[in-house]
Tab-separated table of C-alpha atoms and ligand atoms in Angstrom:
chain	number	residue	atom	x	y	z
A	1	MET	CA	-47.005	24.513	8.835
A	2	ILE	CA	-47.880	26.724	11.765
A	3	VAL	CA	-47.582	30.493	12.188
A	4	MET	CA	-45.943	31.765	15.379
A	5	LYS	CA	-46.252	35.500	16.024
A	6	PHE	CA	-44.136	37.188	18.698
A	7	GLY	CA	-45.103	40.658	19.938
A	8	GLY	CA	-42.928	43.630	20.889
A	9	THR	CA	-42.120	42.545	24.458
A	10	SER	CA	-41.303	39.020	23.244
A	11	VAL	CA	-38.486	40.420	21.065
A	12	GLU	CA	-37.519	43.493	23.136
A	13	SER	CA	-34.008	42.335	24.080
A	14	ALA	CA	-31.297	39.821	23.237
A	15	ALA	CA	-32.480	37.655	26.148
A	16	ALA	CA	-36.111	37.801	24.975
A	17	ILE	CA	-35.099	36.891	21.418
A	18	GLU	CA	-33.111	33.940	22.758
A	19	SER	CA	-36.224	32.712	24.597
A	20	VAL	CA	-38.142	33.012	21.320
A	21	ALA	CA	-35.487	30.911	19.575
A	22	ALA	CA	-35.806	28.279	22.314
A	23	ILE	CA	-39.605	28.165	21.905
A	24	VAL	CA	-39.373	27.912	18.106
A	25	LYS	CA	-36.753	25.155	18.388
A	26	THR	CA	-39.179	22.864	20.202
A	27	ARG	CA	-41.655	23.166	17.327
A	28	LEU	CA	-39.432	22.775	14.266
A	29	ASP	CA	-41.252	19.597	13.223
A	30	ARG	CA	-44.401	21.695	12.647
A	31	LYS	CA	-42.590	23.915	10.103
A	32	PRO	CA	-43.054	27.288	11.794
A	33	VAL	CA	-43.395	30.561	9.943
A	34	VAL	CA	-42.448	33.289	12.405
A	35	VAL	CA	-44.015	36.762	12.353
A	36	VAL	CA	-42.441	39.399	14.601
A	37	SER	CA	-43.379	42.860	15.833
A	38	ALA	CA	-40.935	45.722	16.151
A	39	MET	CA	-38.611	45.346	19.158
A	40	GLY	CA	-40.104	46.717	22.410
A	41	LYS	CA	-41.560	50.195	22.005
A	42	THR	CA	-39.832	50.895	18.670
A	43	THR	CA	-43.017	51.820	16.777
A	44	ASN	CA	-43.912	54.459	19.399
A	45	LYS	CA	-40.367	55.790	19.246
A	46	LEU	CA	-40.409	56.039	15.447
A	47	LEU	CA	-43.685	57.938	15.562
A	48	ALA	CA	-42.272	60.303	18.209
A	49	ILE	CA	-39.251	60.931	15.976
A	50	ALA	CA	-41.551	61.804	13.075
A	51	GLN	CA	-43.509	64.241	15.264
A	52	ALA	CA	-40.308	65.891	16.512
A	53	ALA	CA	-39.106	66.200	12.913
A	54	ILE	CA	-42.148	68.035	11.590
A	55	ALA	CA	-42.011	70.352	14.609
A	56	GLY	CA	-38.408	71.115	13.611
A	57	ARG	CA	-37.044	69.836	16.943
A	58	ARG	CA	-33.669	68.714	15.628
A	59	ASP	CA	-32.149	68.528	19.120
A	60	GLU	CA	-34.799	65.907	19.879
A	61	TYR	CA	-35.062	63.722	16.781
A	62	LEU	CA	-31.330	63.350	16.108
A	63	PRO	CA	-30.524	61.987	19.613
A	64	GLN	CA	-33.673	59.812	19.458
A	65	LEU	CA	-32.487	58.293	16.170
A	66	HIS	CA	-29.072	57.757	17.686
A	67	ASP	CA	-30.587	56.001	20.738
A	68	LEU	CA	-32.783	53.798	18.568
A	69	ARG	CA	-29.801	52.738	16.499
A	70	GLY	CA	-27.824	52.092	19.720
A	71	TYR	CA	-30.637	49.956	21.131
A	72	HIS	CA	-30.947	47.786	17.999
A	73	SER	CA	-27.212	47.452	17.629
A	74	ARG	CA	-26.644	46.533	21.298
A	75	GLU	CA	-29.302	43.827	21.402
A	76	ALA	CA	-28.581	42.478	17.911
A	77	ARG	CA	-24.830	42.171	18.493
A	78	GLN	CA	-25.498	39.850	21.442
A	79	VAL	CA	-27.501	37.447	19.288
A	80	ALA	CA	-25.388	37.627	16.120
A	81	PRO	CA	-22.592	35.179	15.378
A	82	LEU	CA	-19.182	36.847	15.227
A	83	SER	CA	-18.926	35.977	11.573
A	84	GLU	CA	-22.058	37.987	10.783
A	85	ARG	CA	-21.319	41.115	12.863
A	86	ALA	CA	-19.844	43.076	9.963
A	87	GLU	CA	-22.874	42.288	7.826
A	88	LEU	CA	-25.163	43.260	10.736
A	89	ASP	CA	-23.419	46.626	11.105
A	90	ARG	CA	-23.748	47.238	7.405
A	91	VAL	CA	-27.483	46.469	7.420
A	92	LEU	CA	-28.056	48.704	10.463
A	93	ASP	CA	-26.016	51.492	8.835
A	94	ASP	CA	-28.054	51.245	5.637
A	95	HIS	CA	-31.404	51.258	7.430
A	96	PHE	CA	-30.571	54.105	9.801
A	97	GLN	CA	-28.977	56.205	7.084
A	98	GLU	CA	-32.093	55.836	4.951
A	99	LEU	CA	-34.342	56.512	7.954
A	100	THR	CA	-32.356	59.607	8.940
A	101	GLU	CA	-32.648	60.997	5.429
A	102	LEU	CA	-36.380	60.398	5.499
A	103	VAL	CA	-36.716	62.132	8.877
A	104	LYS	CA	-34.656	65.105	7.704
A	105	GLY	CA	-36.894	65.329	4.645
A	106	LEU	CA	-39.939	65.497	6.918
A	107	ALA	CA	-38.268	68.250	8.938
A	108	VAL	CA	-37.801	70.306	5.777
A	109	LEU	CA	-41.386	69.746	4.650
A	110	GLY	CA	-42.858	70.242	8.122
A	111	GLU	CA	-45.707	67.961	7.151
A	112	LEU	CA	-46.551	64.390	8.082
A	113	THR	CA	-48.833	62.453	5.742
A	114	PRO	CA	-50.224	58.962	6.446
A	115	ARG	CA	-47.961	57.701	3.668
A	116	SER	CA	-44.827	59.107	5.302
A	117	ILE	CA	-45.924	57.809	8.731
A	118	ASP	CA	-46.004	54.314	7.207
A	119	ALA	CA	-42.614	54.785	5.566
A	120	ILE	CA	-41.142	55.683	8.980
A	121	SER	CA	-42.949	53.109	11.116
A	122	SER	CA	-42.091	50.274	8.717
A	123	TYR	CA	-38.477	50.371	9.921
A	124	GLY	CA	-39.395	48.748	13.265
A	125	GLU	CA	-40.522	45.449	11.764
A	126	ARG	CA	-37.951	45.563	8.960
A	127	LEU	CA	-35.185	45.654	11.563
A	128	SER	CA	-36.701	43.229	14.070
A	129	SER	CA	-37.376	40.534	11.467
A	130	TYR	CA	-33.833	40.755	10.139
A	131	ILE	CA	-32.369	40.574	13.665
A	132	VAL	CA	-34.571	37.660	14.760
A	133	ALA	CA	-33.625	35.650	11.649
A	134	LEU	CA	-29.964	36.325	12.455
A	135	ALA	CA	-30.470	35.199	16.069
A	136	PHE	CA	-32.171	32.001	14.902
A	137	ARG	CA	-29.224	31.116	12.701
A	138	HIS	CA	-26.863	31.815	15.595
A	139	SER	CA	-28.799	29.389	17.791
A	140	GLY	CA	-28.708	26.671	15.144
A	141	ILE	CA	-32.133	27.190	13.562
A	142	PRO	CA	-31.964	27.414	9.775
A	143	ALA	CA	-33.808	30.654	9.076
A	144	ALA	CA	-34.747	32.721	6.041
A	145	HIS	CA	-35.678	36.381	6.332
A	146	VAL	CA	-38.487	37.509	4.041
A	147	ASP	CA	-39.457	41.148	3.460
A	148	SER	CA	-43.187	41.395	4.192
A	149	ARG	CA	-43.486	44.349	1.825
A	150	ARG	CA	-43.087	41.857	-1.021
A	151	LEU	CA	-45.865	39.581	0.247
A	152	ILE	CA	-48.580	41.615	1.962
A	153	VAL	CA	-50.257	43.715	-0.732
A	154	THR	CA	-52.619	46.378	0.591
A	155	ASP	CA	-54.834	49.224	-0.552
A	156	ASN	CA	-53.487	52.746	-0.148
A	157	ARG	CA	-55.328	53.722	3.032
A	158	HIS	CA	-52.019	54.381	4.748
A	159	THR	CA	-51.748	53.733	8.531
A	160	GLN	CA	-54.953	51.619	8.324
A	161	ALA	CA	-54.386	49.719	5.103
A	162	ALA	CA	-56.499	46.691	4.231
A	163	PRO	CA	-54.903	43.670	2.580
A	164	LEU	CA	-55.812	42.843	-1.019
A	165	PHE	CA	-56.483	39.236	-0.194
A	166	ASP	CA	-56.322	37.644	-3.641
A	167	LEU	CA	-52.926	39.101	-4.480
A	168	THR	CA	-51.561	38.573	-0.961
A	169	TYR	CA	-52.700	34.967	-0.647
A	170	ALA	CA	-51.288	34.156	-4.078
A	171	ARG	CA	-47.881	35.569	-3.160
A	172	LEU	CA	-47.824	33.892	0.256
A	173	ALA	CA	-48.792	30.525	-1.212
A	174	ARG	CA	-46.134	30.827	-3.908
A	175	GLU	CA	-43.229	32.091	-1.762
A	176	ILE	CA	-43.555	30.671	1.743
A	177	PRO	CA	-44.177	26.888	1.535
A	178	PRO	CA	-41.086	26.101	-0.575
A	179	LEU	CA	-38.898	28.088	1.842
A	180	ALA	CA	-40.576	26.657	4.948
A	181	GLU	CA	-39.755	23.108	3.849
A	182	ARG	CA	-36.190	23.454	5.073
A	183	GLN	CA	-36.031	26.736	6.982
A	184	VAL	CA	-37.953	28.796	9.485
A	185	VAL	CA	-39.318	31.772	7.557
A	186	VAL	CA	-39.100	35.015	9.559
A	187	MET	CA	-41.156	37.997	8.447
A	188	GLY	CA	-42.134	41.336	9.967
A	189	GLY	CA	-45.736	41.849	11.043
A	190	PHE	CA	-47.720	45.069	10.588
A	191	ILE	CA	-46.072	46.112	7.312
A	192	GLY	CA	-46.924	45.592	3.685
A	193	ALA	CA	-46.887	47.618	0.500
A	194	THR	CA	-49.425	48.885	-1.986
A	195	ALA	CA	-49.581	47.280	-5.435
A	196	ASP	CA	-47.161	50.053	-6.553
A	197	GLY	CA	-44.676	49.033	-3.862
A	198	VAL	CA	-45.229	51.965	-1.471
A	199	PRO	CA	-44.780	50.818	2.177
A	200	SER	CA	-48.038	50.600	4.132
A	201	THR	CA	-49.141	49.361	7.566
A	202	LEU	CA	-52.182	47.479	8.826
A	203	GLY	CA	-52.845	49.756	11.829
A	204	ARG	CA	-51.434	49.692	15.357
A	205	GLY	CA	-51.154	46.204	16.792
A	206	GLY	CA	-51.372	44.869	13.231
A	207	SER	CA	-48.750	42.130	13.555
A	208	ASP	CA	-51.439	39.788	14.906
A	209	TYR	CA	-53.357	40.457	11.700
A	210	THR	CA	-50.266	39.684	9.575
A	211	ALA	CA	-49.982	36.363	11.393
A	212	SER	CA	-53.505	35.331	10.517
A	213	ILE	CA	-53.234	36.608	6.935
A	214	ALA	CA	-50.043	34.560	6.547
A	215	GLY	CA	-51.711	31.564	8.195
A	216	ALA	CA	-54.680	31.711	5.835
A	217	GLY	CA	-52.442	32.304	2.803
A	218	ILE	CA	-50.328	29.204	3.403
A	219	GLY	CA	-53.129	27.050	4.836
A	220	ALA	CA	-51.434	26.755	8.240
A	221	GLU	CA	-52.765	24.191	10.677
A	222	GLU	CA	-52.582	26.660	13.587
A	223	ILE	CA	-51.875	30.340	14.262
A	224	GLN	CA	-50.082	31.041	17.543
A	225	ILE	CA	-50.009	34.559	18.992
A	226	TRP	CA	-47.184	34.672	21.549
A	227	THR	CA	-47.389	37.645	23.917
A	228	ASP	CA	-46.690	38.758	27.497
A	229	VAL	CA	-49.818	37.400	29.228
A	230	ASP	CA	-51.175	33.873	29.756
A	231	GLY	CA	-53.868	34.293	27.114
A	232	MET	CA	-57.141	36.163	26.793
A	233	LEU	CA	-57.921	37.083	30.388
A	234	THR	CA	-61.260	37.854	32.023
A	235	ALA	CA	-60.253	41.545	32.094
A	236	ASP	CA	-57.445	43.801	30.880
A	237	PRO	CA	-54.701	43.201	33.507
A	238	THR	CA	-53.549	46.832	33.287
A	239	ILE	CA	-56.999	47.918	34.455
A	240	LEU	CA	-58.034	45.016	36.674
A	241	PRO	CA	-55.159	42.751	37.776
A	242	GLY	CA	-55.811	39.198	38.901
A	243	GLY	CA	-58.051	38.146	36.014
A	244	ARG	CA	-58.363	34.489	35.055
A	245	ARG	CA	-57.260	32.908	31.793
A	246	VAL	CA	-60.087	32.118	29.372
A	247	LYS	CA	-59.295	28.601	28.144
A	248	THR	CA	-61.470	28.478	25.025
A	249	ILE	CA	-63.405	31.167	23.262
A	250	SER	CA	-65.175	31.383	19.929
A	251	PHE	CA	-63.959	33.437	16.973
A	252	SER	CA	-66.897	35.831	17.266
A	253	GLU	CA	-66.496	36.318	21.016
A	254	ALA	CA	-62.758	36.959	20.645
A	255	ALA	CA	-63.303	39.370	17.749
A	256	GLU	CA	-65.871	41.327	19.703
A	257	LEU	CA	-63.666	41.561	22.812
A	258	ALA	CA	-60.724	42.650	20.657
A	259	TYR	CA	-62.818	45.240	18.877
A	260	PHE	CA	-64.031	46.679	22.183
A	261	GLY	CA	-60.589	47.074	23.709
A	262	ALA	CA	-58.945	43.716	24.556
A	263	LYS	CA	-55.618	44.811	23.052
A	264	VAL	CA	-54.177	41.306	23.368
A	265	LEU	CA	-55.546	40.647	19.859
A	266	HIS	CA	-55.881	42.960	16.847
A	267	PRO	CA	-59.629	43.039	16.076
A	268	ALA	CA	-59.258	41.826	12.479
A	269	THR	CA	-57.045	38.858	13.433
A	270	VAL	CA	-59.758	36.271	13.529
A	271	LEU	CA	-61.266	37.088	10.094
A	272	PRO	CA	-58.787	35.210	7.872
A	273	ALA	CA	-58.704	32.405	10.446
A	274	ILE	CA	-62.511	32.045	10.417
A	275	GLU	CA	-62.541	31.934	6.649
A	276	ARG	CA	-60.177	28.958	6.565
A	277	ASN	CA	-61.233	27.536	9.948
A	278	ILE	CA	-57.716	27.692	11.424
A	279	PRO	CA	-57.541	27.630	15.244
A	280	VAL	CA	-55.826	30.626	16.866
A	281	LEU	CA	-53.929	30.240	20.145
A	282	ILE	CA	-52.806	33.035	22.463
A	283	LEU	CA	-49.706	31.998	24.412
A	284	ASN	CA	-47.241	33.543	26.877
A	285	SER	CA	-43.639	33.711	25.621
A	286	ARG	CA	-42.428	34.135	29.220
A	287	ARG	CA	-44.361	31.061	30.398
A	288	PRO	CA	-44.513	28.753	27.362
A	289	GLU	CA	-45.723	25.865	29.516
A	290	VAL	CA	-49.130	27.561	30.104
A	291	ALA	CA	-51.836	26.254	27.752
A	292	GLY	CA	-53.039	29.768	26.797
A	293	THR	CA	-56.348	30.564	25.119
A	294	ARG	CA	-57.709	28.580	22.222
A	295	ILE	CA	-59.943	30.443	19.776
A	296	VAL	CA	-62.157	28.068	17.830
A	297	ALA	CA	-65.093	28.240	15.433
A	298	GLU	CA	-67.871	27.219	17.817
A	299	ALA	CA	-68.336	28.582	21.347
A	300	VAL	CA	-68.061	25.832	23.931
A	301	HIS	CA	-70.653	25.680	26.669
A	302	CYS	CA	-69.599	27.735	29.673
A	303	SER	CA	-71.427	28.091	32.961
A	304	ASN	CA	-70.423	31.755	33.176
A	305	ILE	CA	-72.572	33.974	31.000
A	306	VAL	CA	-69.859	36.662	30.840
A	307	LYS	CA	-66.484	35.355	29.689
A	308	SER	CA	-64.453	38.547	29.746
A	309	ILE	CA	-64.903	42.299	30.091
A	310	ALA	CA	-63.317	44.784	27.704
A	311	CYS	CA	-63.171	48.547	27.789
A	312	LYS	CA	-62.759	51.030	24.963
A	313	ARG	CA	-61.848	54.665	25.509
A	314	ASN	CA	-62.261	57.830	23.444
A	315	ILE	CA	-65.633	56.869	22.084
A	316	THR	CA	-67.494	59.688	20.373
A	317	LEU	CA	-71.151	59.693	21.305
A	318	VAL	CA	-73.509	61.315	18.818
A	319	ASN	CA	-77.085	62.073	19.863
A	320	ILE	CA	-79.344	62.740	16.924
A	321	THR	CA	-82.931	63.816	17.350
A	322	SER	CA	-85.485	65.018	14.903
A	323	THR	CA	-88.650	66.873	15.640
A	324	ARG	CA	-90.265	65.310	12.585
A	325	MET	CA	-90.005	61.665	13.607
A	326	LEU	CA	-93.586	60.481	13.909
A	327	MET	CA	-94.496	58.330	10.923
A	328	ALA	CA	-91.340	59.570	9.188
A	329	TYR	CA	-89.173	57.132	7.230
A	330	GLY	CA	-85.691	57.157	5.709
A	331	PHE	CA	-84.253	59.103	8.658
A	332	LEU	CA	-81.706	56.447	9.744
A	333	LYS	CA	-80.878	55.729	6.128
A	334	ARG	CA	-79.797	59.322	5.576
A	335	ILE	CA	-77.712	59.310	8.752
A	336	PHE	CA	-75.931	56.090	7.855
A	337	GLU	CA	-75.248	57.344	4.369
A	338	LEU	CA	-73.149	60.030	6.067
A	339	PHE	CA	-71.142	57.464	8.056
A	340	ASP	CA	-70.677	55.549	4.834
A	341	ARG	CA	-69.505	58.602	2.903
A	342	PHE	CA	-66.878	59.420	5.551
A	343	GLU	CA	-65.905	55.733	6.010
A	344	THR	CA	-66.687	55.904	9.713
A	345	SER	CA	-67.497	52.685	11.522
A	346	VAL	CA	-70.217	52.810	14.146
A	347	ASP	CA	-69.544	50.785	17.300
A	348	ILE	CA	-73.007	50.690	18.837
A	349	VAL	CA	-76.392	52.025	17.791
A	350	SER	CA	-79.369	52.542	19.995
A	351	THR	CA	-82.645	53.915	18.663
A	352	SER	CA	-85.977	54.689	20.174
B	1	LIG	P1	-47.901	42.221	21.848
B	1	LIG	O1	-46.828	43.244	21.774
B	1	LIG	O2	-47.407	40.856	22.211
B	1	LIG	O3	-48.794	42.218	20.642
B	1	LIG	P2	-49.873	43.749	23.263
B	1	LIG	O4	-49.367	44.741	24.251
B	1	LIG	O5	-50.351	44.255	21.949
B	1	LIG	O6	-48.783	42.616	23.102
B	1	LIG	O7	-51.073	42.901	23.902
B	1	LIG	C1	-50.892	42.251	25.142
B	1	LIG	C2	-51.461	43.116	26.248
B	1	LIG	O8	-52.875	43.239	26.062
B	1	LIG	C3	-51.340	42.555	27.625
B	1	LIG	O9	-50.092	42.811	28.187
B	1	LIG	C4	-52.478	43.250	28.371
B	1	LIG	O10	-51.985	44.394	29.040
B	1	LIG	C5	-53.416	43.728	27.267
B	1	LIG	N1	-54.794	43.244	27.409
B	1	LIG	C6	-55.904	44.002	27.279
B	1	LIG	N2	-57.009	43.283	27.467
B	1	LIG	C7	-56.620	42.016	27.710
B	1	LIG	C8	-57.321	40.793	27.989
B	1	LIG	N3	-58.648	40.707	28.040
B	1	LIG	N4	-56.580	39.688	28.185
B	1	LIG	C9	-55.234	39.721	28.126
B	1	LIG	N5	-54.516	40.845	27.892
B	1	LIG	C10	-55.200	41.981	27.677
B	2	LIG	N1	-45.260	47.340	15.945
B	2	LIG	C1	-46.639	47.618	15.637
B	2	LIG	C2	-47.272	48.418	16.760
B	2	LIG	O1	-46.622	48.690	17.751
B	2	LIG	C3	-47.429	46.399	15.307
B	2	LIG	C4	-47.558	45.374	16.428
B	2	LIG	O2	-46.779	45.385	17.370
B	2	LIG	O3	-48.445	44.532	16.328
B	2	LIG	O4	-48.409	48.816	16.652
B	3	LIG	MG1	-50.289	43.535	19.991
């Protein structure tokens, strides 16, 4: 089994989804489990709808909901077999009716909690995974859609939830392999649910993380992250175009680059992969012939000292000085107890 994860741009349109089907088709012998992001910029749009709702801007959120429904319906109809169009319409109706009720509820309350943000943003991946499974069947790939909320169990830190690995791995190992024997399993990334069944999300860009959690849970032989660039590049192409593809990189190097801004990979992605020593590949769904970037356990020797440069914005810098430092002790301990109490992670520390 392998896990193949396709990001938002890779499933943004009927044409893009058809390319995904073509890529998956060439790898059927490896028993792919497919993880998909929300289509295009759907997550951003859902969050904008939620913001408009709590601000009471009805003339904004109702047309936005209408457009989002139109977008999903238009693209999905092109990839759905005629025989399944009625069922597709029914599923879209159900989802958008439910979503609209939720949004109207937020408008009445005028308050957005992390829990309700997750309820709203979960619709992106719920819809995309259903549509991609439909498209696969239309192109002759036997496909089974699985609701990730039944498999990925998380804590209740909504919008930044952490998986409960024991429960999640047990469910993945029980549910996926029997299905993947004969069909391509398609599941949404990013979303899960708490042990009580309340929808949760793994944080923005979290579909990569779902892919590696799924990979570790089923003991996949490889985790492939399909995106819109040739792999991990020597710099963020939106900041510095013309970067080179990094061919091989170690888990720790990739994790550090991701953590410090290389958005091509969610920072937590490599953790489950390291634990089970599963190689991770970053590949381009628009240029599947390119070898991409291979992320492996051990760094290979490289004549360049610097492999890639990342950049992270909106860093808060805290300068702390004490006049009673000489021969003092326990000062840093007390400071870090504060970061601990407020669950704040510290990127870099410098002391003198
Ligand atoms: P997806 O929707 O497939 O998950 P993302 O937009 O999350 O795609 O990540 C891919 C994007 O990451 C690229 O289009 C690129 O703009 C950005 N990026 C930032 N840093 C890097 C880097 N070092 N190498 C490659 N891409 C990078
Ligand atoms: N759709 C989610 C996001 O936009 C997750 C992902 O794409 O990885 O953040
Ligand atoms: Mg991403």
